XYZ file of C-alpha atoms in Angstrom:
725
model
C 0.023 -0.021 -0.016
C 1.381 3.366 -1.010
C 1.598 5.968 1.810
C 2.804 9.521 1.459
C 5.725 10.380 3.634
C 5.315 12.628 6.625
C 6.338 16.199 6.001
C 7.838 18.190 8.855
C 5.658 21.209 9.500
C 4.282 23.112 12.403
C 1.029 21.776 13.542
C -1.188 22.718 16.516
C -2.020 20.130 19.265
C -4.529 17.592 18.295
C -4.063 17.941 14.593
C -3.817 14.434 12.920
C -0.895 13.793 10.657
C -1.472 13.440 6.837
C -0.616 9.804 7.009
C -3.320 9.040 9.549
C -5.874 10.960 7.494
C -4.811 9.032 4.411
C -5.117 5.692 6.099
C -8.589 6.513 7.627
C -9.831 7.526 4.131
C -8.464 4.414 2.553
C -10.050 2.269 5.117
C -13.401 3.967 4.672
C -13.331 3.523 0.836
C -12.409 -0.087 1.187
C -15.228 -0.918 3.593
C -17.725 1.313 1.631
C -20.336 -0.619 -0.537
C -20.760 2.346 -2.972
C -20.118 1.249 -6.591
C -16.570 2.198 -7.800
C -18.095 3.508 -11.036
C -20.170 6.119 -9.364
C -17.238 7.621 -7.172
C -16.066 11.057 -8.411
C -12.408 10.136 -8.533
C -9.735 9.612 -11.107
C -9.561 6.376 -12.980
C -6.213 5.374 -11.314
C -7.900 6.071 -7.849
C -10.724 3.753 -8.878
C -8.501 0.892 -9.789
C -6.741 1.327 -6.393
C -9.982 1.147 -4.599
C -11.025 -1.857 -6.686
C -7.743 -3.678 -5.580
C -8.294 -2.723 -1.963
C -11.700 -4.343 -1.956
C -10.449 -7.666 -3.132
C -10.255 -10.231 -0.351
C -6.771 -10.434 1.341
C -4.824 -13.342 -0.042
C -7.275 -14.266 -2.726
C -6.541 -13.978 -6.444
C -9.237 -13.261 -8.730
C -10.346 -16.199 -10.795
C -10.044 -16.352 -14.559
C -13.737 -16.646 -15.056
C -14.447 -13.757 -12.770
C -12.142 -11.618 -14.804
C -13.851 -12.753 -17.892
C -17.146 -11.936 -16.522
C -16.141 -8.385 -15.618
C -14.817 -7.875 -19.061
C -18.062 -9.353 -20.516
C -20.191 -6.922 -18.382
C -18.043 -4.001 -19.595
C -18.477 -4.999 -23.272
C -22.263 -5.501 -22.803
C -22.414 -2.141 -21.141
C -20.574 -0.247 -23.868
C -22.630 -2.018 -26.587
C -25.815 -1.162 -24.869
C -24.714 2.535 -24.759
C -23.639 2.425 -28.262
C -27.046 0.986 -29.337
C -28.878 3.641 -27.339
C -26.867 6.389 -29.078
C -27.467 4.699 -32.518
C -31.271 4.471 -31.650
C -31.287 8.250 -30.801
C -29.489 9.168 -33.932
C -31.735 7.067 -36.137
C -34.836 7.847 -34.260
C -38.100 8.841 -36.164
C -38.554 12.626 -36.711
C -35.544 13.586 -34.614
C -34.655 16.413 -36.782
C -38.170 17.769 -37.176
C -38.679 17.519 -33.452
C -35.512 19.440 -32.774
C -36.569 22.285 -35.187
C -40.129 22.353 -33.610
C -38.696 22.415 -30.050
C -36.200 25.288 -30.858
C -38.765 27.497 -32.768
C -41.786 26.973 -30.540
C -40.634 25.666 -27.340
C -40.709 22.290 -25.608
C -44.433 22.422 -24.818
C -45.400 22.259 -28.521
C -42.564 19.806 -29.102
C -44.061 17.591 -26.385
C -47.141 17.235 -28.489
C -45.337 15.900 -31.534
C -43.205 13.616 -29.277
C -46.443 12.309 -27.882
C -47.736 11.690 -31.430
C -44.699 9.678 -32.077
C -45.183 7.756 -28.862
C -48.804 6.748 -29.923
C -47.419 5.637 -33.188
C -44.946 3.327 -31.671
C -47.657 2.094 -29.178
C -49.924 1.251 -32.082
C -47.151 -0.763 -33.886
C -46.392 -2.618 -30.596
C -50.113 -3.356 -30.190
C -50.160 -4.772 -33.654
C -47.473 -7.368 -32.777
C -49.568 -9.890 -30.574
C -52.366 -10.079 -33.174
C -49.972 -10.572 -36.125
C -47.816 -12.902 -34.338
C -50.203 -15.099 -32.470
C -53.457 -15.036 -34.677
C -52.656 -14.050 -38.379
C -49.502 -16.073 -38.841
C -51.008 -19.273 -37.232
C -54.155 -18.838 -39.362
C -52.078 -18.501 -42.634
C -49.784 -21.391 -41.537
C -52.221 -23.946 -40.114
C -54.957 -23.399 -42.866
C -57.821 -24.019 -40.576
C -60.446 -26.620 -41.867
C -63.834 -25.476 -43.273
C -66.149 -24.372 -40.225
C -69.066 -25.924 -42.080
C -72.203 -24.277 -43.229
C -73.610 -21.286 -41.083
C -76.378 -21.954 -38.829
C -79.971 -21.391 -40.363
C -81.700 -19.138 -37.722
C -85.477 -19.108 -37.611
C -86.357 -15.801 -35.999
C -89.828 -14.384 -35.329
C -88.952 -10.826 -36.462
C -91.481 -8.132 -36.612
C -90.418 -6.983 -40.147
C -87.756 -7.524 -42.720
C -85.290 -4.868 -41.739
C -82.568 -6.432 -43.637
C -83.520 -4.994 -46.957
C -81.520 -1.849 -47.442
C -82.679 -0.130 -50.782
C -80.283 2.650 -50.074
C -77.342 0.518 -50.785
C -78.577 -0.394 -54.246
C -79.151 3.225 -55.097
C -75.763 4.551 -53.932
C -73.779 1.552 -54.822
C -70.259 3.028 -54.888
C -67.073 1.352 -53.937
C -65.852 4.575 -52.316
C -68.765 4.662 -49.923
C -68.302 1.002 -49.147
C -64.801 1.583 -48.262
C -65.527 4.494 -46.152
C -68.380 2.613 -44.302
C -66.310 -0.648 -43.970
C -68.767 -2.820 -45.919
C -66.037 -3.523 -48.725
C -63.697 -4.831 -46.038
C -66.271 -6.980 -44.124
C -64.738 -10.348 -45.324
C -61.259 -9.486 -44.657
C -59.218 -9.972 -41.543
C -59.852 -6.327 -40.577
C -63.203 -7.345 -38.902
C -64.089 -10.100 -36.505
C -66.448 -11.962 -38.762
C -63.685 -13.019 -41.181
C -62.049 -15.265 -38.514
C -63.449 -18.706 -38.856
C -62.240 -22.044 -37.328
C -63.718 -25.459 -36.821
C -64.464 -27.066 -33.319
C -61.834 -26.867 -30.652
C -59.614 -29.846 -30.442
C -56.906 -31.011 -28.102
C -54.147 -29.440 -30.141
C -51.314 -27.619 -28.402
C -52.038 -24.128 -29.842
C -55.539 -22.587 -29.724
C -56.211 -19.818 -32.150
C -59.288 -18.847 -30.273
C -57.533 -18.356 -27.171
C -54.867 -16.326 -28.860
C -57.502 -14.111 -30.482
C -59.038 -13.632 -26.984
C -55.950 -12.892 -25.246
C -54.346 -10.606 -27.917
C -56.514 -7.638 -27.114
C -55.907 -7.993 -23.317
C -52.108 -8.266 -23.942
C -52.138 -5.137 -26.158
C -54.000 -3.216 -23.520
C -51.605 -4.479 -20.847
C -48.594 -3.256 -22.951
C -50.232 0.002 -23.622
C -50.899 0.483 -19.910
C -47.275 -0.466 -18.845
C -45.834 1.882 -21.549
C -48.093 4.741 -20.734
C -47.480 4.375 -16.913
C -43.734 4.286 -17.454
C -43.794 7.382 -19.478
C -46.164 8.949 -17.091
C -43.740 8.334 -14.194
C -40.861 9.464 -16.106
C -42.707 12.870 -17.061
C -43.662 13.808 -13.400
C -42.931 17.425 -12.704
C -40.046 17.887 -10.302
C -42.007 20.379 -8.347
C -44.267 17.648 -7.037
C -41.175 16.273 -5.158
C -39.462 19.524 -4.466
C -42.402 21.398 -3.045
C -44.568 24.267 -4.315
C -42.246 26.952 -3.200
C -39.234 25.571 -5.001
C -38.031 27.795 -7.822
C -35.284 27.203 -10.334
C -32.931 30.149 -10.281
C -32.882 32.134 -13.431
C -29.223 32.707 -13.110
C -28.526 29.138 -13.911
C -30.485 29.287 -17.119
C -28.751 32.624 -18.021
C -25.200 31.217 -17.624
C -25.612 27.678 -18.546
C -28.366 27.461 -21.324
C -26.125 28.055 -24.407
C -24.510 25.428 -26.266
C -21.011 26.418 -27.218
C -20.623 23.511 -29.714
C -22.969 25.243 -32.080
C -21.213 26.345 -35.318
C -24.184 26.724 -37.758
C -26.237 30.038 -37.969
C -29.576 28.090 -38.238
C -28.941 26.101 -35.259
C -27.938 29.144 -33.225
C -31.257 30.874 -34.134
C -33.119 27.831 -33.061
C -31.234 27.708 -29.730
C -31.932 31.287 -29.022
C -35.739 30.747 -29.641
C -35.586 27.700 -27.256
C -33.806 29.828 -24.488
C -36.319 32.545 -24.928
C -39.342 30.239 -24.636
C -37.914 28.882 -21.397
C -37.640 32.350 -19.947
C -41.262 32.970 -21.037
C -42.436 29.835 -19.188
C -40.535 30.812 -15.983
C -41.643 34.373 -15.979
C -45.342 33.409 -16.572
C -45.201 30.879 -13.691
C -43.716 33.342 -11.403
C -46.281 36.043 -12.177
C -49.150 33.591 -11.676
C -47.588 32.543 -8.212
C -47.430 36.221 -7.154
C -51.159 36.795 -8.101
C -52.274 33.758 -6.091
C -50.301 34.913 -3.088
C -51.761 38.412 -3.220
C -55.432 37.203 -3.046
C -57.426 38.051 0.056
C -60.011 35.620 1.780
C -62.916 37.534 0.403
C -61.468 37.367 -3.134
C -60.976 33.510 -2.711
C -64.674 33.069 -1.620
C -65.924 35.078 -4.655
C -63.710 32.986 -6.912
C -65.041 29.844 -5.405
C -68.687 30.963 -5.887
C -67.955 31.793 -9.587
C -66.170 28.485 -10.125
C -69.405 26.775 -9.007
C -71.631 28.726 -11.230
C -69.477 28.289 -14.286
C -68.994 24.591 -13.599
C -72.847 24.131 -13.183
C -73.462 25.796 -16.581
C -70.768 23.886 -18.279
C -71.988 20.559 -16.735
C -75.541 21.348 -18.236
C -73.950 21.780 -21.629
C -72.033 18.557 -21.388
C -75.249 16.610 -20.473
C -77.097 18.168 -23.457
C -74.069 17.268 -25.710
C -73.932 13.635 -24.809
C -77.861 13.367 -25.047
C -77.557 14.593 -28.620
C -74.954 11.852 -29.422
C -77.069 9.276 -27.980
C -80.193 10.193 -29.929
C -78.143 10.545 -33.167
C -76.695 7.146 -32.716
C -80.112 5.565 -31.881
C -81.730 7.352 -34.966
C -78.856 6.108 -37.237
C -79.288 2.471 -36.208
C -83.144 2.371 -36.255
C -83.395 3.815 -39.771
C -81.298 1.606 -41.846
C -84.081 1.039 -44.375
C -84.188 4.653 -45.277
C -83.061 5.853 -48.824
C -80.504 8.206 -47.138
C -78.857 5.196 -45.242
C -75.351 5.888 -46.362
C -75.558 9.550 -45.281
C -76.840 8.434 -41.836
C -73.823 6.112 -41.469
C -71.811 9.188 -40.569
C -74.438 10.936 -38.435
C -73.045 9.840 -35.054
C -69.306 10.713 -35.857
C -70.539 14.090 -37.356
C -72.538 14.908 -34.149
C -69.534 13.887 -32.120
C -67.261 16.125 -34.085
C -69.672 18.997 -33.966
C -70.145 18.686 -30.234
C -66.320 18.599 -29.624
C -65.944 21.641 -31.916
C -68.568 23.847 -30.360
C -68.164 22.703 -26.770
C -64.613 24.130 -26.156
C -65.702 27.399 -27.734
C -68.725 27.770 -25.395
C -66.558 26.745 -22.470
C -64.018 29.369 -23.342
C -66.793 32.000 -23.765
C -68.395 31.255 -20.207
C -65.126 31.170 -18.500
C -63.959 34.428 -20.040
C -67.052 36.221 -18.674
C -65.718 35.704 -15.295
C -62.376 37.423 -15.784
C -60.303 34.555 -14.398
C -56.516 34.626 -14.539
C -55.137 33.144 -17.781
C -53.823 30.042 -16.042
C -57.035 29.384 -14.334
C -59.009 29.889 -17.391
C -56.997 27.512 -19.487
C -57.054 24.833 -16.817
C -60.831 25.065 -16.334
C -61.542 24.843 -19.992
C -59.183 21.968 -20.469
C -60.645 19.941 -17.670
C -64.185 20.161 -19.197
C -62.932 19.394 -22.568
C -61.437 16.165 -21.422
C -64.764 15.290 -19.727
C -66.715 16.126 -22.889
C -64.245 14.143 -25.118
C -64.407 10.909 -23.081
C -68.075 11.175 -22.105
C -69.105 11.555 -25.784
C -67.185 8.361 -26.678
C -68.680 6.660 -23.703
C -72.213 7.670 -24.625
C -71.589 6.613 -28.277
C -70.584 3.131 -27.101
C -73.506 2.861 -24.637
C -75.878 3.834 -27.352
C -74.554 1.094 -29.610
C -74.869 -1.311 -26.813
C -78.462 -0.411 -26.248
C -79.458 -0.706 -29.947
C -77.461 -3.938 -30.784
C -77.145 -5.729 -27.519
C -80.697 -4.720 -26.175
C -79.192 -3.140 -22.945
C -82.301 -1.801 -21.166
C -84.698 -2.940 -23.859
C -87.030 -5.873 -24.386
C -87.137 -7.767 -27.698
C -87.928 -11.209 -28.723
C -84.594 -11.933 -30.409
C -82.661 -10.568 -27.423
C -84.355 -12.935 -24.996
C -83.294 -15.883 -26.963
C -79.872 -15.040 -28.117
C -78.653 -12.162 -25.871
C -78.403 -9.621 -28.744
C -80.626 -8.200 -31.645
C -80.296 -11.204 -33.935
C -83.060 -9.892 -36.333
C -81.107 -6.685 -37.264
C -77.533 -7.705 -36.521
C -76.890 -11.399 -37.366
C -73.012 -10.652 -36.901
C -73.145 -7.797 -34.285
C -69.480 -7.807 -33.706
C -69.037 -6.675 -37.478
C -71.577 -3.988 -36.818
C -69.787 -2.584 -33.881
C -66.447 -2.876 -35.647
C -67.915 -0.892 -38.672
C -69.028 1.930 -36.409
C -65.697 2.211 -34.736
C -63.997 2.005 -38.116
C -66.217 4.872 -39.421
C -65.387 7.002 -36.295
C -61.641 6.387 -36.900
C -61.846 7.255 -40.553
C -63.920 10.389 -39.889
C -61.553 11.733 -37.330
C -58.705 11.622 -39.695
C -60.668 13.021 -42.637
C -61.828 15.854 -40.311
C -58.214 16.565 -39.366
C -56.920 16.853 -43.021
C -60.035 18.835 -44.153
C -59.651 21.365 -41.365
C -55.876 21.719 -42.106
C -56.325 22.296 -45.877
C -59.832 23.690 -46.161
C -60.065 26.044 -43.119
C -56.537 26.841 -41.777
C -54.720 27.299 -45.091
C -57.394 29.647 -46.677
C -57.481 31.630 -43.409
C -53.723 32.181 -43.538
C -53.915 33.125 -47.271
C -56.514 35.735 -46.617
C -54.876 37.119 -43.528
C -51.494 37.412 -45.462
C -53.295 38.978 -48.625
C -55.507 41.498 -46.964
C -54.820 44.252 -44.473
C -57.356 45.855 -42.037
C -58.795 45.837 -38.594
C -60.862 42.772 -39.233
C -57.950 40.743 -40.704
C -55.639 41.841 -38.023
C -58.205 40.580 -35.352
C -58.761 37.320 -37.301
C -55.054 36.624 -37.574
C -53.679 33.059 -38.080
C -55.116 30.192 -36.126
C -53.504 29.601 -32.757
C -51.958 26.168 -32.263
C -53.506 24.963 -29.206
C -51.626 22.029 -27.697
C -54.386 20.627 -25.379
C -56.968 20.556 -28.280
C -54.668 18.664 -30.599
C -53.861 16.230 -27.843
C -57.434 15.598 -27.017
C -58.152 14.786 -30.637
C -55.408 12.113 -30.945
C -56.401 10.784 -27.538
C -59.953 10.278 -28.725
C -58.675 8.477 -31.839
C -56.602 6.275 -29.756
C -59.330 5.477 -27.459
C -61.567 4.478 -30.280
C -58.669 2.195 -31.435
C -58.462 0.446 -27.988
C -62.417 0.035 -28.130
C -62.051 -1.810 -31.468
C -59.325 -4.234 -30.642
C -61.681 -7.157 -30.231
C -63.947 -6.187 -33.236
C -61.335 -4.838 -35.638
C -58.017 -6.617 -34.787
C -56.127 -4.605 -37.364
C -57.524 -1.184 -36.444
C -54.103 -0.282 -34.779
C -52.360 -0.605 -38.210
C -55.004 1.804 -39.631
C -54.556 4.131 -36.803
C -50.676 4.051 -37.172
C -51.120 5.155 -40.748
C -53.308 7.978 -39.679
C -50.881 9.037 -37.012
C -47.968 9.017 -39.429
C -49.969 11.260 -41.740
C -51.185 13.490 -38.934
C -47.677 14.333 -37.971
C -46.855 15.869 -41.207
C -50.080 17.580 -41.576
C -49.658 19.155 -38.108
C -46.198 20.006 -38.776
C -47.058 21.864 -42.023
C -49.916 23.606 -40.128
C -47.771 24.734 -37.316
C -44.711 25.959 -39.490
C -46.783 27.532 -42.397
C -50.454 28.263 -41.339
C -50.552 28.847 -37.585
C -48.995 30.924 -34.760
C -47.689 29.527 -31.469
C -49.944 29.741 -28.426
C -49.781 32.862 -26.323
C -49.640 30.746 -23.155
C -46.335 28.731 -23.158
C -46.345 25.217 -21.719
C -43.762 23.393 -19.755
C -42.681 20.054 -21.294
C -42.868 18.139 -18.036
C -46.283 19.283 -17.040
C -47.579 18.767 -20.486
C -46.159 15.162 -20.748
C -47.729 14.385 -17.336
C -51.127 15.602 -18.475
C -50.954 13.894 -21.875
C -50.279 10.512 -20.271
C -53.025 11.009 -17.712
C -55.658 11.686 -20.264
C -54.484 8.657 -22.218
C -54.828 6.478 -19.059
C -58.388 7.745 -18.765
C -59.071 6.710 -22.391
C -57.668 3.290 -21.770
C -59.801 2.826 -18.784
C -62.898 3.862 -20.885
C -61.841 1.193 -23.523
C -61.148 -1.676 -20.935
C -64.537 -1.385 -19.177
C -66.796 -2.278 -22.100
C -64.447 -4.771 -23.571
C -64.268 -6.787 -20.398
C -67.998 -6.777 -20.090
C -68.400 -7.906 -23.787
C -65.908 -10.710 -23.412
C -67.263 -12.102 -20.230
C -71.002 -11.632 -20.428
C -72.419 -11.135 -23.969
C -73.447 -13.974 -26.175
C -71.308 -14.303 -29.286
C -72.939 -14.150 -32.834
C -74.257 -17.350 -34.045
C -73.384 -16.572 -37.758
C -69.785 -15.458 -37.707
C -66.444 -15.320 -35.812
C -64.466 -17.767 -33.784
C -66.905 -18.045 -30.901
C -70.063 -19.083 -32.650
C -70.732 -22.114 -30.415
C -69.935 -20.348 -27.031
C -72.247 -18.376 -24.854
C -69.546 -15.835 -24.341
C -65.906 -15.548 -25.578
C -64.356 -16.191 -22.204
C -66.074 -19.682 -22.160
C -63.240 -20.955 -24.300
C -60.894 -20.586 -21.426
C -62.506 -23.183 -19.061
C -62.902 -25.479 -22.064
C -59.187 -25.421 -22.893
C -58.293 -25.721 -19.192
C -60.432 -28.867 -18.937
C -58.746 -30.301 -22.069
C -55.132 -29.486 -21.574
C -54.422 -29.285 -17.805
C -54.345 -32.008 -15.057
C -56.845 -31.804 -12.106
C -54.432 -30.113 -9.951
C -53.830 -27.328 -12.367
C -57.460 -26.988 -12.999
C -58.132 -26.548 -9.199
C -55.425 -23.927 -9.039
C -56.714 -21.862 -11.806
C -60.263 -22.280 -10.533
C -59.083 -20.851 -7.154
C -57.184 -17.927 -8.838
C -60.319 -16.950 -10.740
C -62.768 -17.370 -7.572
C -63.887 -14.765 -5.236
C -61.879 -16.412 -2.318
C -58.547 -15.356 -4.025
C -59.713 -11.714 -4.220
C -59.313 -11.275 -0.398
C -55.664 -12.118 -0.165
C -54.974 -10.278 -3.407
C -56.576 -7.388 -1.952
C -54.594 -7.538 1.315
C -51.340 -7.915 -0.707
C -52.232 -4.817 -2.910
C -52.953 -2.906 0.221
C -49.577 -3.719 1.801
C -47.740 -2.761 -1.454
C -49.653 0.417 -1.673
C -48.902 1.223 2.001
C -45.202 0.627 1.488
C -45.190 2.726 -1.682
C -46.839 5.572 0.067
C -44.657 5.439 3.088
C -41.534 5.386 0.899
C -42.883 8.467 -1.011
C -43.464 10.252 2.189
C -40.007 9.356 3.482
C -38.324 10.654 0.295
C -40.332 13.868 0.573
C -39.095 14.389 4.123
C -35.572 13.500 3.155
C -35.588 16.188 0.274
C -37.016 18.770 2.662
C -34.200 17.932 5.099
C -31.577 18.153 2.582
C -32.834 21.531 1.317
C -32.682 22.853 4.852
C -29.228 21.487 5.333
C -28.164 23.176 2.037
C -29.408 26.519 3.320
C -27.716 25.847 6.546
C -24.324 25.072 4.782
C -24.542 28.263 2.758
C -25.110 30.412 5.862
C -22.338 28.651 7.783
C -19.766 29.234 4.926
C -20.711 33.079 5.092
C -20.059 33.006 8.663
C -16.793 31.284 8.328
C -15.746 33.716 5.554
C -16.794 36.697 7.739
C -14.710 35.231 10.677
C -11.638 34.824 8.342
C -11.774 38.431 7.364
C -11.940 39.502 11.061
C -8.871 37.352 11.994
C -5.358 39.006 11.750
C -3.249 38.075 8.839
C 0.394 37.911 9.841
C 1.342 36.619 6.353
C -0.155 35.013 3.335
C 1.655 31.721 3.857
C 0.759 31.652 7.621
C -2.784 32.657 7.145
C -5.516 30.565 8.946
C -8.289 31.805 6.682
C -10.895 29.242 5.750
C -11.240 27.595 2.435
C -14.241 28.694 0.467
C -16.282 26.121 -1.586
C -15.365 27.972 -4.799
C -11.594 27.674 -4.146
C -12.062 24.056 -3.159
C -14.134 23.150 -6.317
C -11.347 24.626 -8.538
C -8.929 22.046 -7.346
C -8.958 18.466 -8.916
C -11.087 16.015 -6.718
C -9.590 12.917 -5.206
C -10.395 10.557 -2.354
C -7.529 11.674 -0.320
C -8.282 15.033 1.334
C -5.134 17.191 1.321
C -2.927 14.899 -0.605
C -2.888 13.410 -3.942
C -3.163 9.693 -4.564
C -2.047 7.629 -7.534
C -3.320 9.382 -10.701
C -4.256 12.598 -9.086
C -2.388 15.708 -10.052
C -0.369 17.548 -7.557
C -0.064 21.414 -7.013
C 1.617 23.417 -9.739
C 4.006 25.570 -7.586
C 5.467 23.850 -4.581
C 6.064 26.187 -1.702
C 8.606 25.527 1.041
C 7.077 23.947 4.054
C 3.808 23.188 2.415
C 4.608 20.205 0.013
C 7.268 17.539 -0.429
C 8.066 14.788 -2.790
C 8.028 11.243 -1.376
C 10.021 8.371 -2.481
C 7.683 7.473 -5.294
C 7.604 11.060 -6.738
C 4.150 12.041 -5.548
C 3.480 15.329 -3.968
C 1.889 15.473 -0.526
C 0.181 17.190 0.969
C -1.816 19.540 -1.312
C -1.613 23.235 -0.161
C -4.652 25.142 0.639
C -5.622 28.551 -0.816
C -3.171 30.437 1.282
C -0.288 28.153 1.237
C -1.426 26.119 4.314
C -2.163 22.365 3.932
C -5.892 21.613 3.291
C -5.944 19.195 6.217
C -4.663 21.999 8.486
C -7.773 24.118 7.504
C -10.147 21.138 8.195
C -8.476 20.552 11.486
C -8.836 24.154 12.619
C -12.413 24.277 11.611
C -13.658 20.854 12.749
C -17.297 21.809 12.700
C -17.349 23.098 9.129
C -19.480 21.124 6.669
C -17.992 19.085 3.995
C -19.518 19.892 0.542
């Protein structure tokens, strides 16, 4: 073990020798369990620590050395792959340009759109791998002739004269009828009776939507946790100092004028966000109690009016869907096909305008106005989709209605012989309509508006101006489209592929609209808060899609004329049948217990314990952060006191000065794990002074001088109560 030689110098009583301090530091590092890679020391110092931690008298085995080298190579390859993935990522250049010109808030919308595209492609993998490929490979046998149903129906509602009159392939593609016999819809998947084979396509088709929803939930939750605002952990009164942004925001590696311009815009947008949040915080602090009471009453009044508007909107969606389904024999049948999507689009367009008008009448602060309008827009979007799906269930599945065909088969078999295809067609039309509306609004409304504003001048055109690119509105649109896709996973297994194409085209449409036809929002958005909000709304949409899917799979009778589950009372009945065919009695009893109510009690207790531990850990982390912040303030105040004391002490000479060492001067020196003396690999002082440094037998300098020529260990000994930063 290398030790610095003792240097004769004048020391006060009780001051430890440099050799003793060095040995104590080496012993502490040897016994410490901290990873060597994370220590802030030189590479030669880390190698010395690694050798010291080896057991005494024991040589490292060859396979251990090989394992360490393998881990190092794997880590480097993984880091190289991550860098390559970031370099070859989708739309990286476009996202950088948007973030620099318009801020990270608008950039987060396009990043969220890319995330949804990858999520849809990931959702397509289970269906393509476990359902489509086995169907193409196994070539399933002929399922036999369809069942001849004899139904006592009140009238012949299957004759649709409107289709003969408007027989057009474009309309058939838009309504989905041209794709009914393809793998896009549920009815095209046919299979013979279940056998005792190892692989079951029925089970794969049933579990694929559940696996897709689980993957989407995990991906969304991970992204949501990653995007949590730091202020939630640091407290409401935590403010990032603007000085750090002023002096550390610029990238000195920029050499291109275009990149420099984008970086300037990015820094300016960050300052706008900080100043806006600071102004809003000051306004909230200056409110009196009477003003808060008045604001609370106005909140209640506005929320009541907006709630009544939402109820009226979802009622209109319900009656539009019911009228469209009950009048299939009309000559305008093809036009009625898009009545429910049209009403939903109209409600979602007029709703935010009315919400904004009602909120602006109360003269709320801009931040409160936007947040209140945004919450009700989310409620309107999700409630409209929920009411649309409920009205379909009431019409097709006779939920809350009494019909002869529903009593026998569990669904309206007179009007919908393959009701899964009918539901899939409605969701397909809704997805198509959402994309067509996005494209039409971009090129038929926003583009002419920009041309007129640029062409003419006047007070009216100055008031009209270009359209404002509102991030929350655009996010809610793509979240609604994604929710429709999740709702149709069972009825349209390939709907994620269609939505992926729409999202890919939507990115370029929105990018063109933002760069050419729109102006940035007056209220800047912070990327972390925006990301958290996007994922929260997406989770609500996922929950809205899971509830009806679980009900249909477990309780609703399958169609007797199409699909994989024609002989089952419900699609979930295939699981007990396969369990009885393929598992021994012990496995059957175990699965029966896992699916029974008796297992719910221990599961609930276990989840309660896990939740309690997580909450306790979160509270402990918050308390630790609060203590560290208080200690940081205490350390800064103590250094100020020490510096004041050093100025009051007499200074007989610069070399003999006993002044303390400030954090700035300490941070300017190279860091090593040997306080006051260099270790192998650490540089020594540049200019040795007599009495303050010496060269040992190995050519190493020790100890390192302090800022006034005194060894650093002497400063720490003379101020034993000083904090170590």
